[in-house]
PDB file of C-alpha atoms in Angstrom:
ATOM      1  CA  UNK A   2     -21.845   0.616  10.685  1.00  0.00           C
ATOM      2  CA  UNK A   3     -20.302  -2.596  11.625  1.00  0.00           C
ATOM      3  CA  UNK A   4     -20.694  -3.882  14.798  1.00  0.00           C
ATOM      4  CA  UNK A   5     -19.177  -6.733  17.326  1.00  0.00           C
ATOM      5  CA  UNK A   6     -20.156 -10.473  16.237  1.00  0.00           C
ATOM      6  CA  UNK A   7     -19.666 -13.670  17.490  1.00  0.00           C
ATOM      7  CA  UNK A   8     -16.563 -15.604  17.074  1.00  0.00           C
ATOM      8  CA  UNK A   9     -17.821 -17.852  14.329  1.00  0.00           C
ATOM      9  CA  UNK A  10     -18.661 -14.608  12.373  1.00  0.00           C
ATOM     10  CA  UNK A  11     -15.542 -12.764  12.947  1.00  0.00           C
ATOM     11  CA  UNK A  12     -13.775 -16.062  11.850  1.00  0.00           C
ATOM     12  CA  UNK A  13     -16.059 -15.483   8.601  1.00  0.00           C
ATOM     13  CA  UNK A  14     -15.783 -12.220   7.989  1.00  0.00           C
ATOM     14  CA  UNK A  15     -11.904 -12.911   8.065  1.00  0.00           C
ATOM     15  CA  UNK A  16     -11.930 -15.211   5.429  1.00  0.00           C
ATOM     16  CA  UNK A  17     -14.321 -13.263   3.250  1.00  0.00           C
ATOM     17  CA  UNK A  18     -11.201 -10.085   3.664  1.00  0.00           C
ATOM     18  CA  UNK A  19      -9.016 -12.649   2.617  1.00  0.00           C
ATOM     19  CA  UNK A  20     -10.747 -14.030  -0.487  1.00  0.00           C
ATOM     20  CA  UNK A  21     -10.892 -10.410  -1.368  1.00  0.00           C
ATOM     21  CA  UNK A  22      -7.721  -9.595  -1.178  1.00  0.00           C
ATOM     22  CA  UNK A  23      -6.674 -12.772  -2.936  1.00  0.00           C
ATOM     23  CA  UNK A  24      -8.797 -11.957  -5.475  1.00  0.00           C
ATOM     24  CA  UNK A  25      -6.960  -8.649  -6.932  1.00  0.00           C
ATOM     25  CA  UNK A  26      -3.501 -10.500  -6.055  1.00  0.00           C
ATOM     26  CA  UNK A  27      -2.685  -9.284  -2.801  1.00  0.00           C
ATOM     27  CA  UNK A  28       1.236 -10.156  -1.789  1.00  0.00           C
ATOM     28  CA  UNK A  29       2.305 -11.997   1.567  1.00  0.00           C
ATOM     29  CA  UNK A  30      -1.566 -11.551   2.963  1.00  0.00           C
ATOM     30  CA  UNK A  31      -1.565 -12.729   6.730  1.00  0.00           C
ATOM     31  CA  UNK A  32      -4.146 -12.823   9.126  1.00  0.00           C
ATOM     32  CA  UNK A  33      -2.914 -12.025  13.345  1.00  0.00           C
ATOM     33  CA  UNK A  34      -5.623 -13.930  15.211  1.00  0.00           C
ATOM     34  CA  UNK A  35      -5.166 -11.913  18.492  1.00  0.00           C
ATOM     35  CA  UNK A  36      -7.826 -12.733  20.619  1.00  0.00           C
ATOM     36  CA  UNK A  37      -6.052 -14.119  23.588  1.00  0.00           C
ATOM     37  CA  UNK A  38      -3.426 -10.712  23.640  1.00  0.00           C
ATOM     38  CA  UNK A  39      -4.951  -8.779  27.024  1.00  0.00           C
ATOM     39  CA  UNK A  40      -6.169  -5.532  26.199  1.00  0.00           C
ATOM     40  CA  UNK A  41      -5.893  -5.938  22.181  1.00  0.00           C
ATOM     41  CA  UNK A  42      -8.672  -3.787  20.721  1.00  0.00           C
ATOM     42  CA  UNK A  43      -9.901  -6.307  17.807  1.00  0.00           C
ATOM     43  CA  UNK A  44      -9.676  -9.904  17.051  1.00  0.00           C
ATOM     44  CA  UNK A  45      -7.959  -9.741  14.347  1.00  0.00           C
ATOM     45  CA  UNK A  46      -5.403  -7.984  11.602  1.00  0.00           C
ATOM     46  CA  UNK A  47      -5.324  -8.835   8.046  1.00  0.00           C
ATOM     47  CA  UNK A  48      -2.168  -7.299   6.350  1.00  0.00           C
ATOM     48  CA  UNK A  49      -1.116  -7.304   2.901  1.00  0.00           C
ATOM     49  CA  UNK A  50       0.599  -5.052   0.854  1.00  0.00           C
ATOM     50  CA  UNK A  51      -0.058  -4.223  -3.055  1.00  0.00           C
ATOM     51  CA  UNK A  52       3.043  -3.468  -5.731  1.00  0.00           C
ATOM     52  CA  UNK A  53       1.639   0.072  -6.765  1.00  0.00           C
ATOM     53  CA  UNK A  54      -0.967   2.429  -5.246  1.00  0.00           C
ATOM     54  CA  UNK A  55      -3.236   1.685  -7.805  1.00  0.00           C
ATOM     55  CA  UNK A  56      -3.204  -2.046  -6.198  1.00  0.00           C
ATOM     56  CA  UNK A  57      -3.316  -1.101  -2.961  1.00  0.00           C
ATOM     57  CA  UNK A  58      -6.497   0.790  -3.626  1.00  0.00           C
ATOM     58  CA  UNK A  59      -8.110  -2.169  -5.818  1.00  0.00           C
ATOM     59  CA  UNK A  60      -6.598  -4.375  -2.898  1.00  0.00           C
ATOM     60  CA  UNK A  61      -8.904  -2.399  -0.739  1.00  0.00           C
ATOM     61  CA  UNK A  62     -12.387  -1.875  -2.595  1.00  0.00           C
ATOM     62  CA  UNK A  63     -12.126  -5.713  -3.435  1.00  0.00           C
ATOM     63  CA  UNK A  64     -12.112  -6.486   0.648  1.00  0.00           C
ATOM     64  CA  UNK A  65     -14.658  -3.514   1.253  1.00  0.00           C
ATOM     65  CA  UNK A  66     -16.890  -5.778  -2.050  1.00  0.00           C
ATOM     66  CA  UNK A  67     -16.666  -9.003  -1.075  1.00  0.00           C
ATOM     67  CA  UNK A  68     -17.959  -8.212   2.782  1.00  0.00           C
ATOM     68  CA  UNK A  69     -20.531  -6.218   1.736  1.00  0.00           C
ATOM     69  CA  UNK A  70     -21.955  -8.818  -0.863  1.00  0.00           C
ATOM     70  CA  UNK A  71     -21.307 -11.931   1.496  1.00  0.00           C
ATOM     71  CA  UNK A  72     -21.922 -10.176   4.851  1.00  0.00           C
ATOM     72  CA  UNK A  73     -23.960  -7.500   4.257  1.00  0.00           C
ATOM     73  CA  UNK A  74     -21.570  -5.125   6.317  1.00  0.00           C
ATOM     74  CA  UNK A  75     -19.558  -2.192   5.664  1.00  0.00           C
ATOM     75  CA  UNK A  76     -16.609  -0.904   7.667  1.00  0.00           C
ATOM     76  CA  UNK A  77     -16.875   1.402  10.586  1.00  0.00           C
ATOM     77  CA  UNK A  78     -13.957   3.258   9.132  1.00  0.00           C
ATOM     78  CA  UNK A  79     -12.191   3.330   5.715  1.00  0.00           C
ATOM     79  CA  UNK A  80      -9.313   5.349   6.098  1.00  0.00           C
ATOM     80  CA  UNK A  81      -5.491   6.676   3.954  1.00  0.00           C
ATOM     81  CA  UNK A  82      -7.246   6.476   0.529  1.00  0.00           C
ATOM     82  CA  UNK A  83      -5.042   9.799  -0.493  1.00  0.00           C
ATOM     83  CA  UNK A  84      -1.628   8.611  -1.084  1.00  0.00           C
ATOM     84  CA  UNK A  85      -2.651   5.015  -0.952  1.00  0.00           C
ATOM     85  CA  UNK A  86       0.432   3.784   1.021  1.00  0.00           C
ATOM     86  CA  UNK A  87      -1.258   2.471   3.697  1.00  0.00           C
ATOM     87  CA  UNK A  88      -5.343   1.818   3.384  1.00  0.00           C
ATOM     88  CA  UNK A  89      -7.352   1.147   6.596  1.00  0.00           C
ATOM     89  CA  UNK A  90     -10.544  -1.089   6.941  1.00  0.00           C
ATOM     90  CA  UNK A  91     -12.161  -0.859  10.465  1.00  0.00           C
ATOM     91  CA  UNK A  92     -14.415  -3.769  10.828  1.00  0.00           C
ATOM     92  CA  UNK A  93     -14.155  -3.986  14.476  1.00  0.00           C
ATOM     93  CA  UNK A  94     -13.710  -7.262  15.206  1.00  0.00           C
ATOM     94  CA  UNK A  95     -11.432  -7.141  12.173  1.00  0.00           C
ATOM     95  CA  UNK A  96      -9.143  -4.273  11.051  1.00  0.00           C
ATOM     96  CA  UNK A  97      -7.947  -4.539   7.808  1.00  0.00           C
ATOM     97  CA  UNK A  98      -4.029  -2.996   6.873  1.00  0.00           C
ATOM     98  CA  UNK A  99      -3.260  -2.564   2.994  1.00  0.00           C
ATOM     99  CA  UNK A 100       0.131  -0.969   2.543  1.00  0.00           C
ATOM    100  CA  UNK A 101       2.429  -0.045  -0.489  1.00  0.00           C
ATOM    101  CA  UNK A 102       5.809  -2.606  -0.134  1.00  0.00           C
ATOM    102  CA  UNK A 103       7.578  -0.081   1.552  1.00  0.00           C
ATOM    103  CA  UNK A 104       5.395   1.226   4.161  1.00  0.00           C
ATOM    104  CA  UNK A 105       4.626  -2.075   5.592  1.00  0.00           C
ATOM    105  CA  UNK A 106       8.513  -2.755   6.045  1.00  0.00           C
ATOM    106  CA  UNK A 107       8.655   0.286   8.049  1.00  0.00           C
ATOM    107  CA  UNK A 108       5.517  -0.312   9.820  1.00  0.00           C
ATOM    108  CA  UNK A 109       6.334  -4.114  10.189  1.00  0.00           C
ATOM    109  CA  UNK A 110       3.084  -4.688  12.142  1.00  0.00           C
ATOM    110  CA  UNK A 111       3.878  -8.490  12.105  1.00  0.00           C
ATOM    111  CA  UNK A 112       6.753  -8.006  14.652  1.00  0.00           C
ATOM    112  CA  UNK A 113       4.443  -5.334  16.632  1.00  0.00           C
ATOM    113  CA  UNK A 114       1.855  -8.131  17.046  1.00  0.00           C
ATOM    114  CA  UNK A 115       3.648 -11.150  17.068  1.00  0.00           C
ATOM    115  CA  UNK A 116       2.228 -12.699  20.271  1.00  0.00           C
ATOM    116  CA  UNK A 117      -0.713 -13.132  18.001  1.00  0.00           C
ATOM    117  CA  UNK A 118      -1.263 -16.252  15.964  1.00  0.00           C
ATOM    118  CA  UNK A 119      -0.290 -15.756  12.721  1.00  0.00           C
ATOM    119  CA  UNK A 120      -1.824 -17.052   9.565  1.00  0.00           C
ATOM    120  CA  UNK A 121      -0.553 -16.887   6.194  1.00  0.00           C
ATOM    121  CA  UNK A 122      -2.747 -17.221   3.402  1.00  0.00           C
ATOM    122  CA  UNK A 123      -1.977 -18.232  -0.426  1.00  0.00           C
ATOM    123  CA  UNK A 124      -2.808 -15.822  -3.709  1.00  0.00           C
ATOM    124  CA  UNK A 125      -4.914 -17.573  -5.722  1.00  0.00           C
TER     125      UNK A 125
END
């Protein structure tokens, strides 16, 4: 079970998501730093969304790989693996979002959190 680490570690663990996710293409990835937001329940989002559900679900086991085999952690919580619109990773410190296109334009959980500081980060 993964459980809270320091701030040098979370800022690790984020970039180890990312590579993951950069690694099976993930589109418009973004990490929401949003440890100064009162009352925000992590310390970070990473969002990205994959072109088919197929992605999304590669998108997902890629992030879940790459922690595991850099950081020796695996997420509290995996969660929406059934229709593969919207994939959860619960790191703690961390939460992961992986949506199909449309689901994160409805969810738009960059406007939700937008007091955070956002990061956008390049496919490879």
């Amino acid at each position: 079970m993964a459980k809270k680490v320091q701030s040098s570690s979370v800022e690790t663990l984020v970039a180890v998501i990312v590579y993951g996710l950069q690694e099976k293409k993930g589109i418009d990835i973004v990490s929401i730093d949003l440890r100064k937001i009162p009352n925000a329940f992590t310390d970070f989002f990473v969002i990205c969304h994959g072109g088919s559900a197929r992605q999304v679900d590669a998108l997902a086991d890629s992030a879940e790989d790459e922690v595991r085999k850099a950081l020796q952690e695996k997420p509290a919580f995996r969660e929406g693996n059934d229709e593969s619109e919207w994939v959860l990773l619960d790191y703690i410190n961390v939460v992961v979002h992986i949506f199909s296109g449309d689901k994160r334009d409805f969810y738009q959980l960059e406007e939700l959190w937008g007091d955070g500081t956002i990061s956008k980060h390049e496919t490879q």
